[in-house]
Tab-separated table of C-alpha atoms in Angstrom:
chain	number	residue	atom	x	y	z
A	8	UNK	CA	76.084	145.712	75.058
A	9	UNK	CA	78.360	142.466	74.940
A	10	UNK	CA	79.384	141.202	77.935
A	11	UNK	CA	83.021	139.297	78.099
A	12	UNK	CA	82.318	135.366	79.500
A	13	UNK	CA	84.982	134.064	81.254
A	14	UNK	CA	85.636	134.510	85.219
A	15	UNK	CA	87.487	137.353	86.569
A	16	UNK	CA	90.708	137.284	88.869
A	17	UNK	CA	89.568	138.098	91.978
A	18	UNK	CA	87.107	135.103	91.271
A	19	UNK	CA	89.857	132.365	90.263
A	20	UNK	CA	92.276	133.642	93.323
A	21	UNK	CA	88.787	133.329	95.681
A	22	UNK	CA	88.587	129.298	94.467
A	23	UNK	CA	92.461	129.076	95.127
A	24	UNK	CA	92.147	130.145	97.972
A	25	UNK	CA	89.248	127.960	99.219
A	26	UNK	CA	90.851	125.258	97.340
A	27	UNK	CA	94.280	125.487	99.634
A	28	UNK	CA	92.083	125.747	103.080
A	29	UNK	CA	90.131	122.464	101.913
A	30	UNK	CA	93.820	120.767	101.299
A	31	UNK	CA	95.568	122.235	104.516
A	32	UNK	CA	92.378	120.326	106.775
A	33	UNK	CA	92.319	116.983	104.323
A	34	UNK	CA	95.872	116.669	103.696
A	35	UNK	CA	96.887	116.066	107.483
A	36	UNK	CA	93.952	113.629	107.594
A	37	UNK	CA	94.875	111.562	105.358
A	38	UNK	CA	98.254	111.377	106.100
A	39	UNK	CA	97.444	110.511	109.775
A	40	UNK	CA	94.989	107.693	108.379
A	41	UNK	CA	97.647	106.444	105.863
A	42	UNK	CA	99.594	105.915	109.027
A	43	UNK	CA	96.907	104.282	111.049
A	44	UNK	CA	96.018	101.917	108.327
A	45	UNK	CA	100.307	100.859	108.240
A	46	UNK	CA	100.724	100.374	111.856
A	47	UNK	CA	97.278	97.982	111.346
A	48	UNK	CA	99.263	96.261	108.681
A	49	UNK	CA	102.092	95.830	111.304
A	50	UNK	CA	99.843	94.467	113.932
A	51	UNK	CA	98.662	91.760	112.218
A	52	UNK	CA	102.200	90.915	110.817
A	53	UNK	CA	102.613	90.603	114.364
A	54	UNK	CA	99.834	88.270	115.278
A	55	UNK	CA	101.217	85.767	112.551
A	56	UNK	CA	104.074	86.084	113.387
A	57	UNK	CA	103.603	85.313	117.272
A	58	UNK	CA	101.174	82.917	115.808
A	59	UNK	CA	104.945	81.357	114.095
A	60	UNK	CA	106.433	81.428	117.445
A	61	UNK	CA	104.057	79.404	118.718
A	62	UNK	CA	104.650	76.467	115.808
A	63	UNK	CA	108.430	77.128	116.352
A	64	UNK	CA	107.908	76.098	120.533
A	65	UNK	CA	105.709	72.771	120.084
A	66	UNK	CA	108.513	71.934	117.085
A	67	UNK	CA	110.814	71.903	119.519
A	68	UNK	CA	112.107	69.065	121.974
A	69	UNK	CA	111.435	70.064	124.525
A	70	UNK	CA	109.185	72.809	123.784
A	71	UNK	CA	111.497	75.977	123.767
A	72	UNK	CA	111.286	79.461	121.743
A	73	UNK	CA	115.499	79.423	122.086
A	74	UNK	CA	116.811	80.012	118.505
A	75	UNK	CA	113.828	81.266	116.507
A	76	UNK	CA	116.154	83.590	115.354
A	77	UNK	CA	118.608	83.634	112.171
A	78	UNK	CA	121.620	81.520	112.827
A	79	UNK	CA	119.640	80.254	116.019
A	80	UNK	CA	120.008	82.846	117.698
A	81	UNK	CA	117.830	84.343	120.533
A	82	UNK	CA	117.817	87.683	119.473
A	83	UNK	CA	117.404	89.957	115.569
A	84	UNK	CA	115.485	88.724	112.692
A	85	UNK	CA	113.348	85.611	112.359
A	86	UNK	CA	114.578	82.611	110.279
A	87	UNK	CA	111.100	81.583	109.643
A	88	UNK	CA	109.196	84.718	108.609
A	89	UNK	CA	109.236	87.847	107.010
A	90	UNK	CA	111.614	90.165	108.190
A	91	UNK	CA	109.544	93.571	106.680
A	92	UNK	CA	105.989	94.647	106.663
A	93	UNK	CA	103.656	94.401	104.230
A	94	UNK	CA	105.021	90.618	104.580
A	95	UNK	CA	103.580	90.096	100.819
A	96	UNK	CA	106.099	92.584	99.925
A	97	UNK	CA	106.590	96.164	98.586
A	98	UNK	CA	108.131	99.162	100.779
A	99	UNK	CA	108.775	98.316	104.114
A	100	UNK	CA	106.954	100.397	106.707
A	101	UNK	CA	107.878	98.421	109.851
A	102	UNK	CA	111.179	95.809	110.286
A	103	UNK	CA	110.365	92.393	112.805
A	104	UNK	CA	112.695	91.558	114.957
A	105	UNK	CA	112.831	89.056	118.046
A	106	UNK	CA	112.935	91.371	120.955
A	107	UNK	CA	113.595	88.728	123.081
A	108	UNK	CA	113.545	84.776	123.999
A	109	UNK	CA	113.381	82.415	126.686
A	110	UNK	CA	112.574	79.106	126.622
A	111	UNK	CA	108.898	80.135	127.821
A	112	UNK	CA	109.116	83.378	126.992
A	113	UNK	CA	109.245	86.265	123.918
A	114	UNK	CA	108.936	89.551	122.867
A	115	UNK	CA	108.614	90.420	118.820
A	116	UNK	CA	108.757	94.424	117.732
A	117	UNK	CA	108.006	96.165	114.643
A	118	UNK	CA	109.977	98.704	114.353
A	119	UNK	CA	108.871	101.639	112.134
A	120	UNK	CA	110.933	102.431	108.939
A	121	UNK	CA	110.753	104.831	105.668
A	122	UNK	CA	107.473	107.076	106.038
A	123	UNK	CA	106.620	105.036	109.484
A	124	UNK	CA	109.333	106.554	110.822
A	125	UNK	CA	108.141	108.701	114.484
A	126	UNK	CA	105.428	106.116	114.870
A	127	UNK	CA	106.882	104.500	117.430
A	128	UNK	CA	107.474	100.447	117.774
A	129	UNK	CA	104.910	97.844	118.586
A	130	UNK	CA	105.199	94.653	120.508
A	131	UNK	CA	103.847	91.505	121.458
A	132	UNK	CA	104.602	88.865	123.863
A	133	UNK	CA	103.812	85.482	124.193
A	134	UNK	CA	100.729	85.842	126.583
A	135	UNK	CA	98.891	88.037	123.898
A	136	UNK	CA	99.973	91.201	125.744
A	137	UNK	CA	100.269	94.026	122.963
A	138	UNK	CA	102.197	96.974	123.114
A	139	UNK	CA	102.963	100.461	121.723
A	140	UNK	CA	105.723	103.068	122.198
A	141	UNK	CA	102.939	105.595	121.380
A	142	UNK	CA	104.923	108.657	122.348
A	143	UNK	CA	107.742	107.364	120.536
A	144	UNK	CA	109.807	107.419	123.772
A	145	UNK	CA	111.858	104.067	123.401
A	146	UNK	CA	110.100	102.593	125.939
A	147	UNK	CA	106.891	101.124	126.783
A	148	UNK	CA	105.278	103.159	129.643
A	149	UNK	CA	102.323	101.558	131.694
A	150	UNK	CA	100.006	103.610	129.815
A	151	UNK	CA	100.994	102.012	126.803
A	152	UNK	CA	100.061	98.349	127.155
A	153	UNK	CA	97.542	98.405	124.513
A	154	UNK	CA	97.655	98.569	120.521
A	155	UNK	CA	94.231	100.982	120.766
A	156	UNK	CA	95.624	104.498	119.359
C-alpha cells in the first residue's frame, strides 16, 4: 500500500498557527527593545552634548552658557552640535534642543520624533540631573528624575 508523503492541512494550519502565537509574544519585544536601545542612543547624545555646554561656558568671558544657541540665542537648536539623534546621522529618532539657559544654568531635551514618537522627552541639566517624561505627560513629575526605565 503506498502511502502519499507530504504533510496534511490540518498539520501546516497547526505550524501557522504556532508560528503567529510565537510572533504576537516576540514581535512586541522587540519593538519595545528597539525603543529602549534609541532612547540609549539619545542619552548619550545628551551627555556630549552637555559635555559641549560645558566647553561653550569656560569659552566664554566671563564664563556664561548665554547664546549656545543658533543665532546666539538662549533658547532652540544648538549652533555647535548636532541637532538630531543618531548624531553620526541617518533617521532621526530624537531632535536636541536648548531647553533653557542662564548664565549658570541649562536644560537640553531630546525630543522624540518618527518611530520615537510616544516615548516621551529626556533632559539634562547642568548639575548632571537626568530626566524623563516617562508617561509622556509633558512634564517632568518628581517620580521622573531619573533616565532608569
Amino acid at each position: 500500500m503506498d502511502r502519499n508523503k507530504g504533510f496534511t492541512l490540518i498539520e501546516i494550519m497547526i505550524v501557522v498557527a504556532i508560528s503567529g502565537i510565537l510572533a504576537s509574544i516576540a514581535l512586541p519585544a522587540y519593538q519595545d527593545s528597539v525603543s529602549k536601545s534609541r532612547r540609549g542612543d539619545a542619552m548619550g547624545a545628551l551627555a556630549s552634548f552637555s559635555n559641549a555646554m560645558a566647553q561653550w561656558y569656560v569659552q566664554n568671558s566671563p564664563p556664561s552658557y548665554l547664546g549656545a544657541a543658533s543665532g546666539g540665542g538662549d533658547t532652540g537648536s544648538p549652533q555647535f552640535f548636532s541637532t538630531n539623534v543618531p548624531i553620526d546621522g541617518g533617521t532621526a529618532t530624537y531632535n536636541l534642543t536648548i531647553q533653557s539657559a542662564t548664565q549658570t544654568t541649562y536644560r537640553l531635551r531630546a525630543t522624540p520624533v518618527g518611530a520615537q514618537v510616544g516615548d516621551g522627552f529626556i533632559e539634562i541639566d547642568q548639575q548632571g540631573g537626568q530626566f524623563w517624561d516617562e508617561d509622556n505627560s509633558g512634564g517632568i513629575s518628581s517620580s521622573e528624575n531619573t533616565w532608569d526605565p
